[in-house]
JSON list of C-alpha atoms in Angstrom, two decimals:
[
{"chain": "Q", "resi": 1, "resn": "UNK", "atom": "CA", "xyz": [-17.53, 5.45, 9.88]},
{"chain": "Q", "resi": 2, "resn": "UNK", "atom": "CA", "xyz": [-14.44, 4.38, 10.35]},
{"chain": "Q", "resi": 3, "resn": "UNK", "atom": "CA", "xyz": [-12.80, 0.90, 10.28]},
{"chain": "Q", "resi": 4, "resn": "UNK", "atom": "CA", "xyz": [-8.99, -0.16, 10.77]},
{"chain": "Q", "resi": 5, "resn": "UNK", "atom": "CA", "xyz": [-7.96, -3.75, 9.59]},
{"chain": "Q", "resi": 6, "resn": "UNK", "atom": "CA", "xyz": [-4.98, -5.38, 10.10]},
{"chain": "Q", "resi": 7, "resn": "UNK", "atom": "CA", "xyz": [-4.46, -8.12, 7.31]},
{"chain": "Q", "resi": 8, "resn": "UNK", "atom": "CA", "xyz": [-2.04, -11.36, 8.05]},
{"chain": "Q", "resi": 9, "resn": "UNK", "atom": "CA", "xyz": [-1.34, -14.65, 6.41]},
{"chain": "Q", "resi": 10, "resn": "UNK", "atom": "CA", "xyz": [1.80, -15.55, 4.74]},
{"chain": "Q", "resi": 11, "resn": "UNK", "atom": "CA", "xyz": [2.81, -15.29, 0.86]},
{"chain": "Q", "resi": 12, "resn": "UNK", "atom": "CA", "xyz": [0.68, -17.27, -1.63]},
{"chain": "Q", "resi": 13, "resn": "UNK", "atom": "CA", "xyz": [-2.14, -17.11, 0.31]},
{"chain": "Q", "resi": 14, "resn": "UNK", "atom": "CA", "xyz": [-3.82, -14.17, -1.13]},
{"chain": "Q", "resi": 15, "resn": "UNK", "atom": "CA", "xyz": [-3.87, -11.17, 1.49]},
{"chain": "Q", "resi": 16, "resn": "UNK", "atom": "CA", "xyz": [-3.10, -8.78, -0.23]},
{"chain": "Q", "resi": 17, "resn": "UNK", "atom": "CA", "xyz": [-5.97, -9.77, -2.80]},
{"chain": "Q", "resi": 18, "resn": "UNK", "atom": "CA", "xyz": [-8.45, -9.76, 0.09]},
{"chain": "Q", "resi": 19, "resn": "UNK", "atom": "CA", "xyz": [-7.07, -5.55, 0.65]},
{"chain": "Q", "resi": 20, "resn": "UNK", "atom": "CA", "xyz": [-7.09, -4.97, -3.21]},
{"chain": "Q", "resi": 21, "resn": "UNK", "atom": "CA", "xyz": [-11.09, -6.21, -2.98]},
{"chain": "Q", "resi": 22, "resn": "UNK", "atom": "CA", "xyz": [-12.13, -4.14, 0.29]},
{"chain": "Q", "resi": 23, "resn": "UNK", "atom": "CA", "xyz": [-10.32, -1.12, -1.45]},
{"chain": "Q", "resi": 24, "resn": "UNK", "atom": "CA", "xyz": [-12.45, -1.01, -4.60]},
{"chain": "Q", "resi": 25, "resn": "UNK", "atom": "CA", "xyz": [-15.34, -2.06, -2.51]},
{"chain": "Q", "resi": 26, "resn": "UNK", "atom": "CA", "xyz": [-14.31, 1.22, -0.16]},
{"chain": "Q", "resi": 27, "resn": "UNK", "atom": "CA", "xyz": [-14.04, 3.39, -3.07]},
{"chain": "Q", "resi": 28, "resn": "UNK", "atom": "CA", "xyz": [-17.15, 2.40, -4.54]},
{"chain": "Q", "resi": 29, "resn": "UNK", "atom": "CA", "xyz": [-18.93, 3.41, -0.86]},
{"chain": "Q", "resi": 30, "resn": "UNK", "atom": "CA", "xyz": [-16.72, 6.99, -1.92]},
{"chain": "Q", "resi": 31, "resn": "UNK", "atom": "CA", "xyz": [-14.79, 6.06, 1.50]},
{"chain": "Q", "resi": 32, "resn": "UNK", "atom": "CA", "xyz": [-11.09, 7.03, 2.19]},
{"chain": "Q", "resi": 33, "resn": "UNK", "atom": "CA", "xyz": [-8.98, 4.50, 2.09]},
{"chain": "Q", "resi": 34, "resn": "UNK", "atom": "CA", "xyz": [-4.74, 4.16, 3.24]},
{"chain": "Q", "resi": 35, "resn": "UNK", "atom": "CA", "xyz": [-3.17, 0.96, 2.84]},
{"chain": "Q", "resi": 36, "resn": "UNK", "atom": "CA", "xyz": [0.64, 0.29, 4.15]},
{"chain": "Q", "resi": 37, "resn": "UNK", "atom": "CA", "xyz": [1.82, -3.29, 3.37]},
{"chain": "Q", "resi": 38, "resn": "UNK", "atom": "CA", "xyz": [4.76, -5.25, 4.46]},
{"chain": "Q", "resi": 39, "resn": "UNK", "atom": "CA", "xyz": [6.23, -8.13, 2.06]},
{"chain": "Q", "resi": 40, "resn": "UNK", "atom": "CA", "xyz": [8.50, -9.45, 5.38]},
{"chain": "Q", "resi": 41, "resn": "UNK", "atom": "CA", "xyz": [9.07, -12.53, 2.73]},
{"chain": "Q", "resi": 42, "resn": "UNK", "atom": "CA", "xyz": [6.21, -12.18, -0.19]},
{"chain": "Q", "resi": 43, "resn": "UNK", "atom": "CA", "xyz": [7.12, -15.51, -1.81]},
{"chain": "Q", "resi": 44, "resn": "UNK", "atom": "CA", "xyz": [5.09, -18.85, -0.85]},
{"chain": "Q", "resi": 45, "resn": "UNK", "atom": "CA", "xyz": [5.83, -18.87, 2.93]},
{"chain": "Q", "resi": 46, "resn": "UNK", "atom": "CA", "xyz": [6.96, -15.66, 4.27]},
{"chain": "Q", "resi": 47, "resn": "UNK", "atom": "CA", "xyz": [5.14, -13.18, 6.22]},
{"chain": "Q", "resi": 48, "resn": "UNK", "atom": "CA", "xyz": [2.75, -10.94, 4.68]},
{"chain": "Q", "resi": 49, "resn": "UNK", "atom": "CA", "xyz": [0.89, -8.17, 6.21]},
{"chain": "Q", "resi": 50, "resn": "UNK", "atom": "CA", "xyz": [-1.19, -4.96, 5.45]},
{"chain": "Q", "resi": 51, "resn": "UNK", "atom": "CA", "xyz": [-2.62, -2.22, 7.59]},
{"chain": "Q", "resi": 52, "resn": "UNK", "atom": "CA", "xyz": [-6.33, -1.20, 5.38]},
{"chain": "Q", "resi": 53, "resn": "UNK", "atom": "CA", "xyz": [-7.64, 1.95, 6.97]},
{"chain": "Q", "resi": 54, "resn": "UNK", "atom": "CA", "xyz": [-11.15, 2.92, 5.97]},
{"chain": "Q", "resi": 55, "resn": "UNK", "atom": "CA", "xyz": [-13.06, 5.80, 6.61]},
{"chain": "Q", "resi": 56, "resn": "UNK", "atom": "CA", "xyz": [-15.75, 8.22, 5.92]},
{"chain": "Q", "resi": 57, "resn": "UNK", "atom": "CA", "xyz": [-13.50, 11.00, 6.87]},
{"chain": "Q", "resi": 58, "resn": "UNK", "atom": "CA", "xyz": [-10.05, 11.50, 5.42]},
{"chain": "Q", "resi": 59, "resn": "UNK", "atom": "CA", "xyz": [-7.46, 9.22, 7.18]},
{"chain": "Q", "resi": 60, "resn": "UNK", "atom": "CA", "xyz": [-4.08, 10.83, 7.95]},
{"chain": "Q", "resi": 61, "resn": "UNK", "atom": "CA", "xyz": [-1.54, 7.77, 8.35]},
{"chain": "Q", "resi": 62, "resn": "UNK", "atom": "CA", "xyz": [-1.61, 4.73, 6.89]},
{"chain": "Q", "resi": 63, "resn": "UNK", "atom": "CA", "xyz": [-0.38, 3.31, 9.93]},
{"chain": "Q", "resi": 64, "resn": "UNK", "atom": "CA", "xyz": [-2.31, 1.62, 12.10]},
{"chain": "Q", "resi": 65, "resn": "UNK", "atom": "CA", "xyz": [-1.45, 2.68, 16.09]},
{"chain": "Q", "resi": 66, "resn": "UNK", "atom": "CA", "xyz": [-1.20, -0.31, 18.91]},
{"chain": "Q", "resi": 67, "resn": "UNK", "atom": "CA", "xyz": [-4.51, -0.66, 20.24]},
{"chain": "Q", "resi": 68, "resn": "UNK", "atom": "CA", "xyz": [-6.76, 0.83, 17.49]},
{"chain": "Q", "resi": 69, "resn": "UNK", "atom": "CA", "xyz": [-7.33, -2.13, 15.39]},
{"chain": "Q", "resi": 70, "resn": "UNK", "atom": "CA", "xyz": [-11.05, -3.06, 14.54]},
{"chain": "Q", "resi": 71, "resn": "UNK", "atom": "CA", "xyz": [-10.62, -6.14, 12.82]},
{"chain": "Q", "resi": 72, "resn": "UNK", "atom": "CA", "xyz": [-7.33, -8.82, 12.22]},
{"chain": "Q", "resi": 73, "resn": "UNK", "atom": "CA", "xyz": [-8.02, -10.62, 9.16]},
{"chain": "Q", "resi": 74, "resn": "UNK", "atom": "CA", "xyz": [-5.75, -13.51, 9.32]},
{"chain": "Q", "resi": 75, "resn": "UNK", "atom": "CA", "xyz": [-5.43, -16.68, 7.06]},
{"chain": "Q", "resi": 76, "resn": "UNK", "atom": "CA", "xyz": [-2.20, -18.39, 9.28]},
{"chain": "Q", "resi": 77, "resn": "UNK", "atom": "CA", "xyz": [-3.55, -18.85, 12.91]},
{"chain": "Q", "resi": 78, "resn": "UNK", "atom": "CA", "xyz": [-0.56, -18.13, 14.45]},
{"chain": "Q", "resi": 79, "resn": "UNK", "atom": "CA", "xyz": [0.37, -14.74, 12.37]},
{"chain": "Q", "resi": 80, "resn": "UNK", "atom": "CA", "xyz": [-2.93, -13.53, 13.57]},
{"chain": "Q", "resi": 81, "resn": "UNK", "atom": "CA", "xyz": [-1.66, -13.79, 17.24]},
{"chain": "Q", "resi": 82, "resn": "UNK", "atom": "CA", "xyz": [1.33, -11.74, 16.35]},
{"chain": "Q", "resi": 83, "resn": "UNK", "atom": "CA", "xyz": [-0.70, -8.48, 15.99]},
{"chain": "Q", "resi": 84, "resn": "UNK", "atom": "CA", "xyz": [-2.72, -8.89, 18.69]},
{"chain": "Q", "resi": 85, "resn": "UNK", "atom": "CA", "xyz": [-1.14, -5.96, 20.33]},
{"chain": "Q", "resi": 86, "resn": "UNK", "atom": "CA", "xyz": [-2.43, -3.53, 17.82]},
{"chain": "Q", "resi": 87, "resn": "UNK", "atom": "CA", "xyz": [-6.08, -4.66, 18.07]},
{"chain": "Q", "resi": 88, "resn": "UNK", "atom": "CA", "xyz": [-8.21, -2.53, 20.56]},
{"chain": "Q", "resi": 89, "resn": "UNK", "atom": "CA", "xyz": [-10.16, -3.91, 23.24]},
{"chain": "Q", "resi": 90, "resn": "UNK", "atom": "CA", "xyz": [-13.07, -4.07, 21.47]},
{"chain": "Q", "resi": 91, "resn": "UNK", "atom": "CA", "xyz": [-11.43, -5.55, 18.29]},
{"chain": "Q", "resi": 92, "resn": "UNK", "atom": "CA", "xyz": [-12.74, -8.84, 16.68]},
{"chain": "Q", "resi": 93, "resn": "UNK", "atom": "CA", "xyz": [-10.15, -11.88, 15.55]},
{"chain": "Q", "resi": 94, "resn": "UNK", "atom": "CA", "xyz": [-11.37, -13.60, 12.13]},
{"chain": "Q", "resi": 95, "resn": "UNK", "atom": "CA", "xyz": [-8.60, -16.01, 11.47]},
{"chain": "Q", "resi": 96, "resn": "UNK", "atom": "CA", "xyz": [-8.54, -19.65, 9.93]},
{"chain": "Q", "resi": 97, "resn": "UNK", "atom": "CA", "xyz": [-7.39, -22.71, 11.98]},
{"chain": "Q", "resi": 98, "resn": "UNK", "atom": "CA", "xyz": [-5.18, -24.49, 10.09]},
{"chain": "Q", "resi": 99, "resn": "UNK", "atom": "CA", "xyz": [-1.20, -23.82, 10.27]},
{"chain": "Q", "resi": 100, "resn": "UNK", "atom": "CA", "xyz": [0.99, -23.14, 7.68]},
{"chain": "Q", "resi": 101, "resn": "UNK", "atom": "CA", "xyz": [4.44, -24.54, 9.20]},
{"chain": "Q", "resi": 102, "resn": "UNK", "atom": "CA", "xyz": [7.19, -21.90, 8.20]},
{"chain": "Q", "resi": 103, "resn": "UNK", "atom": "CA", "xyz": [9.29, -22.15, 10.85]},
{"chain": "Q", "resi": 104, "resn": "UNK", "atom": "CA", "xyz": [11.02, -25.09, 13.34]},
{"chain": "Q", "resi": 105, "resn": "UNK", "atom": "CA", "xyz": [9.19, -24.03, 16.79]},
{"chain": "Q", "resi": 106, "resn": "UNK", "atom": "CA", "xyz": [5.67, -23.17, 15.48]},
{"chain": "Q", "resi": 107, "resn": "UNK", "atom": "CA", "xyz": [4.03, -23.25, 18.58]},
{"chain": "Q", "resi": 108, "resn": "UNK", "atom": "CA", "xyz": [1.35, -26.25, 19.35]},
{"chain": "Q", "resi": 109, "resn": "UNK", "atom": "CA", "xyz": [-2.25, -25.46, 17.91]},
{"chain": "Q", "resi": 110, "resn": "UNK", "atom": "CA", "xyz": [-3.35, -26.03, 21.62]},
{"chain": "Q", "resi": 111, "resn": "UNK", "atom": "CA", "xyz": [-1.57, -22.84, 22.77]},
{"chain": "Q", "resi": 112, "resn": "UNK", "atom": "CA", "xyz": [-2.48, -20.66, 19.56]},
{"chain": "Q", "resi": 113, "resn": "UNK", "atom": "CA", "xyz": [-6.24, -21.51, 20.65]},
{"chain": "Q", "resi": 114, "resn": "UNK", "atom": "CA", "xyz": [-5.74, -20.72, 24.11]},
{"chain": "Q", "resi": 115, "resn": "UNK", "atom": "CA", "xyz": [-4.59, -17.72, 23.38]},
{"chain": "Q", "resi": 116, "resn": "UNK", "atom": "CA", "xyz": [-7.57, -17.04, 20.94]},
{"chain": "Q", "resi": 117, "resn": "UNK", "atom": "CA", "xyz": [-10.32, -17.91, 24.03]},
{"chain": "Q", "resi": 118, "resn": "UNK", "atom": "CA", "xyz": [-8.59, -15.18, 26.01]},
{"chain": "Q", "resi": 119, "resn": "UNK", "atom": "CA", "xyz": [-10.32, -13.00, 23.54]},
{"chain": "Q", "resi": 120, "resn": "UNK", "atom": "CA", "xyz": [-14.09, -12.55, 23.30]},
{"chain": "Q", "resi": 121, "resn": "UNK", "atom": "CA", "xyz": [-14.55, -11.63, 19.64]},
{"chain": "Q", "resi": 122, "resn": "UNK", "atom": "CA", "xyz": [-13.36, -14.38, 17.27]},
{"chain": "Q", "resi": 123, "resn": "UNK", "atom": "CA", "xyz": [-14.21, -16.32, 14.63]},
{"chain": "Q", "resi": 124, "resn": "UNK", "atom": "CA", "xyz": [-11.94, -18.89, 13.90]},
{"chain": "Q", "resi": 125, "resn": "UNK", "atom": "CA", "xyz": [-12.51, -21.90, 11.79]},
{"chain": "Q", "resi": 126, "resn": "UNK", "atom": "CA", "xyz": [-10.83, -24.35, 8.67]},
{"chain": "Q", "resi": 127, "resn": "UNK", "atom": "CA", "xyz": [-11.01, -21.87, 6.11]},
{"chain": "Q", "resi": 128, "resn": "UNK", "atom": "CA", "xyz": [-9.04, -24.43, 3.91]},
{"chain": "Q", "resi": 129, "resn": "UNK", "atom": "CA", "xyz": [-11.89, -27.32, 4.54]},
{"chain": "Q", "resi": 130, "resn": "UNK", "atom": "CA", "xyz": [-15.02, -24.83, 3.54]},
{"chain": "Q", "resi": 131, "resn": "UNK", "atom": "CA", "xyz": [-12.94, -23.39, 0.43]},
{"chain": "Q", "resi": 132, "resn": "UNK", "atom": "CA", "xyz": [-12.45, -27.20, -0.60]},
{"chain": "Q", "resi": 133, "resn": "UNK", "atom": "CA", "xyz": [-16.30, -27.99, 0.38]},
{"chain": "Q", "resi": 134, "resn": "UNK", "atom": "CA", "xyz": [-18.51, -24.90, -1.17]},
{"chain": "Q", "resi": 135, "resn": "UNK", "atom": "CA", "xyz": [-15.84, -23.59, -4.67]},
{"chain": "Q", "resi": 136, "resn": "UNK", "atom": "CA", "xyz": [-12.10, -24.44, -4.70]},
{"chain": "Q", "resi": 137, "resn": "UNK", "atom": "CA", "xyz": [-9.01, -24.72, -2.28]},
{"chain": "Q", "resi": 138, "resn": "UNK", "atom": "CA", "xyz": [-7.87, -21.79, -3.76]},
{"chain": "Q", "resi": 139, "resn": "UNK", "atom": "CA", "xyz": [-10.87, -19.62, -2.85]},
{"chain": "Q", "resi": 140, "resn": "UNK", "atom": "CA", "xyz": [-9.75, -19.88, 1.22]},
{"chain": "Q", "resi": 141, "resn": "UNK", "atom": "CA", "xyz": [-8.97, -16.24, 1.09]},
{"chain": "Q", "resi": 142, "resn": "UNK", "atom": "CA", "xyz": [-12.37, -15.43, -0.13]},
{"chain": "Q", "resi": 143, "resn": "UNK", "atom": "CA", "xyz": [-14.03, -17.42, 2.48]},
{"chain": "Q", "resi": 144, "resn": "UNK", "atom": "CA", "xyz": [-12.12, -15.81, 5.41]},
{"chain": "Q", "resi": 145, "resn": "UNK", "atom": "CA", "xyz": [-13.08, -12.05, 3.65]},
{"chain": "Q", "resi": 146, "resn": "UNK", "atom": "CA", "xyz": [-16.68, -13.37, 3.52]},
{"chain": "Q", "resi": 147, "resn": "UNK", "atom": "CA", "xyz": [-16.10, -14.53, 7.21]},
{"chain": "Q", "resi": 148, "resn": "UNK", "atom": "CA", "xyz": [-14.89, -11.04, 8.25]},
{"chain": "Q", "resi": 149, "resn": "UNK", "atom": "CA", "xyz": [-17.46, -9.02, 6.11]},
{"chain": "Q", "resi": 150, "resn": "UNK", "atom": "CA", "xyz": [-20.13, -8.63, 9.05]},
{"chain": "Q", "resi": 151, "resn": "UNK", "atom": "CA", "xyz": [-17.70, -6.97, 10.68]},
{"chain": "Q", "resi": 152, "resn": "UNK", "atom": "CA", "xyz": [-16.70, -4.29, 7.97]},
{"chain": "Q", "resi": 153, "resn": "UNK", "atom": "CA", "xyz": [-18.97, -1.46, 7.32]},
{"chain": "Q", "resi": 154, "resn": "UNK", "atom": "CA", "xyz": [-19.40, -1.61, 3.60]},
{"chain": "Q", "resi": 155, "resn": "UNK", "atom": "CA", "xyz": [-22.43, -3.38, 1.78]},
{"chain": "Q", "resi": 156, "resn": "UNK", "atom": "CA", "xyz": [-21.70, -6.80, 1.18]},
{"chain": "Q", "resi": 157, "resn": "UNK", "atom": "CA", "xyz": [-22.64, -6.23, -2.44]},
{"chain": "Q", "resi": 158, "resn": "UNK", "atom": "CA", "xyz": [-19.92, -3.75, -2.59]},
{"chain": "Q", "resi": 159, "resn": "UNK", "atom": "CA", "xyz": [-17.55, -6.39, -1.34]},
{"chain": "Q", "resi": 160, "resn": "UNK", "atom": "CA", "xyz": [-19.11, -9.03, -4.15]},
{"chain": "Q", "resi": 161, "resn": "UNK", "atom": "CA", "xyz": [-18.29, -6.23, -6.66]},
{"chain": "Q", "resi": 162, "resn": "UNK", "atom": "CA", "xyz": [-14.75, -5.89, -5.76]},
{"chain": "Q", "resi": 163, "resn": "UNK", "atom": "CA", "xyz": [-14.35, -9.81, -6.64]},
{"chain": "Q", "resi": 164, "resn": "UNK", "atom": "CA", "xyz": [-16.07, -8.65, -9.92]},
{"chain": "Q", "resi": 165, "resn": "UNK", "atom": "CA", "xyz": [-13.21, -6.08, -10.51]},
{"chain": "Q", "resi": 166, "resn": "UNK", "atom": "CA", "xyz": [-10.48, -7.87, -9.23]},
{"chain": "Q", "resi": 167, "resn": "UNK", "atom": "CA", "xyz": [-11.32, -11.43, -10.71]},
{"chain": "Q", "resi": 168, "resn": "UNK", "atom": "CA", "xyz": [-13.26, -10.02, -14.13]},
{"chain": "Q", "resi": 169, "resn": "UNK", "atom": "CA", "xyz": [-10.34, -10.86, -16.29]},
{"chain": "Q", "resi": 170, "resn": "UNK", "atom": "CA", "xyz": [-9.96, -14.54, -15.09]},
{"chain": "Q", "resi": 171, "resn": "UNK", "atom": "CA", "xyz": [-13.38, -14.93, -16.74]},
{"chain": "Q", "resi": 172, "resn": "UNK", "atom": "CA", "xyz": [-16.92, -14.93, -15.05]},
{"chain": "Q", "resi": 173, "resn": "UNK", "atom": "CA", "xyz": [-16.39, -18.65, -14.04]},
{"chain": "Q", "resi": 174, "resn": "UNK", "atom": "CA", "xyz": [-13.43, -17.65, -11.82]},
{"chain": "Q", "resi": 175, "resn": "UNK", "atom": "CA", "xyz": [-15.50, -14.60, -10.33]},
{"chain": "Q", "resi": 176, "resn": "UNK", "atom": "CA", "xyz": [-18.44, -16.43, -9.67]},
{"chain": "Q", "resi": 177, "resn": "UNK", "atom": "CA", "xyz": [-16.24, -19.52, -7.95]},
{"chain": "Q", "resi": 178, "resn": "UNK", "atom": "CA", "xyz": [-15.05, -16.82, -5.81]},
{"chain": "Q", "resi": 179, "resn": "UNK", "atom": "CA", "xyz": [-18.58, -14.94, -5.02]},
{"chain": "Q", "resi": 180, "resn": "UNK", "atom": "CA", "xyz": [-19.43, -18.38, -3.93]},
{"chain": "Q", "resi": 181, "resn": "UNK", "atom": "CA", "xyz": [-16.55, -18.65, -1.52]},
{"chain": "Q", "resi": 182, "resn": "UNK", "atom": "CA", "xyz": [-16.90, -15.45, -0.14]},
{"chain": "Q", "resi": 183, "resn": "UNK", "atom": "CA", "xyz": [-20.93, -16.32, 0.85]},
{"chain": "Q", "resi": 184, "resn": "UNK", "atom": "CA", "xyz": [-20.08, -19.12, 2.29]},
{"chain": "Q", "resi": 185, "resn": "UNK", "atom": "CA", "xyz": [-17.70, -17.36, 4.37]},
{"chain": "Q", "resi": 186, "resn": "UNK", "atom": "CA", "xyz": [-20.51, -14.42, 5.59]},
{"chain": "Q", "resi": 187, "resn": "UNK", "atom": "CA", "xyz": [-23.09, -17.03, 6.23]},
{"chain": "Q", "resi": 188, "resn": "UNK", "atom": "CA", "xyz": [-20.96, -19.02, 8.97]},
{"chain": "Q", "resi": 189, "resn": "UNK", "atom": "CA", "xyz": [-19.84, -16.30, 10.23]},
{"chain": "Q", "resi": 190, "resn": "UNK", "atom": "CA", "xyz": [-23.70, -14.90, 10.61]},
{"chain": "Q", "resi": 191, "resn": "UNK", "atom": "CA", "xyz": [-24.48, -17.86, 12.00]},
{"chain": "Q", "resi": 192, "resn": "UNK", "atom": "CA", "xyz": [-21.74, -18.05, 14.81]},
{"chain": "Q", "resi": 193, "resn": "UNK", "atom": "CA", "xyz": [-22.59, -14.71, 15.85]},
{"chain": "Q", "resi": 194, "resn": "UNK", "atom": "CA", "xyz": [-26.07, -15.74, 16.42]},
{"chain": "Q", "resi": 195, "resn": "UNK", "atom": "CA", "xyz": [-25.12, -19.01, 18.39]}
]
């Protein structure tokens, strides 16, 4: 087993918690995990990303190479497009839909989903709009991980106990909010794949 994931978004929107999850979730599976992230600008708005590298075998970089890429993970549509080149053929795209606006020429939503249908594994949806519907606005990040959890081979009750570790202090109304979330995210994406 062996599964690289590239994670995207921008700062505030919880990335890196997403990584921190599928790592305890990993180690609880007694997989090898790396984990290289970059902070380009880690306060509210900058660009955040992490290579995750998971594996039943020991992993020797934490670096993910162009073209190996299993899964982007992306909560900023078009930060998901700029690692496209490290995702391999085969790769799938889980990414929300809405923009977060960081810079003057953000390209028009019309081109970022152009560029998405050129690919034939994606799920891409209003991460923001479920969060708000099914838990909390807040929670976004834990319906995109529940979104890209069919894709991810570790036991999805792993992955609900890694929001137990990682929200447990917060109080079991927090951690439950987020297990909510984080369903609702697995279930669409269960159901696109079977549309």
């Amino acid at each position: 087993m062996k599964t690289d994931i590239i994670l995207a978004g921008v700062g505030g929107q919880g990335i890196l918690s997403i990584a921190t999850i599928l790592g305890a979730a990993a180690l609880k599976e007694d997989l090898f995990i790396k984990q290289a992230e970059v902070h380009g600008m880690s306060q509210r708005g900058g660009d955040v990303q992490s290579n995750l590298r998971i594996s039943s075998s020991p992993i020797a970089s934490d670096l993910i190479p162009l073209g190996k890429a299993d899964l982007i993970i992306s909560l900023e549509p078009m930060e998901a497009l700029r690692y496209l080149p490290w995702l391999a053929a085969d790769g799938w795209i889980v990414t929300n839909t809405i923009p977060f606006v960081n810079i003057p020429n953000y390209p028009e939503m019309e081109v970022i989903k152009a560029e998405f249908a050129n690919h034939k594994n994606v799920v891409a949806f209003d991460c923001d709009a479920l969060a708000k519907e099914v838990a909390s606005p807040r929670t976004a990040n834990m319906v995109l991980l529940g979104a890209a959890s069919p894709f991810i081979e570790i036991e999805s009750e792993k992955i609900e106990d890694g929001i137990r570790t990682v929200f447990g202090a917060k109080g079991e109304e927090i951690v439950e909010m987020n297990i909510k979330a984080y369903r609702a995210g697995r279930k669409l994406a269960e159901e696109s794949a079977k549309a």
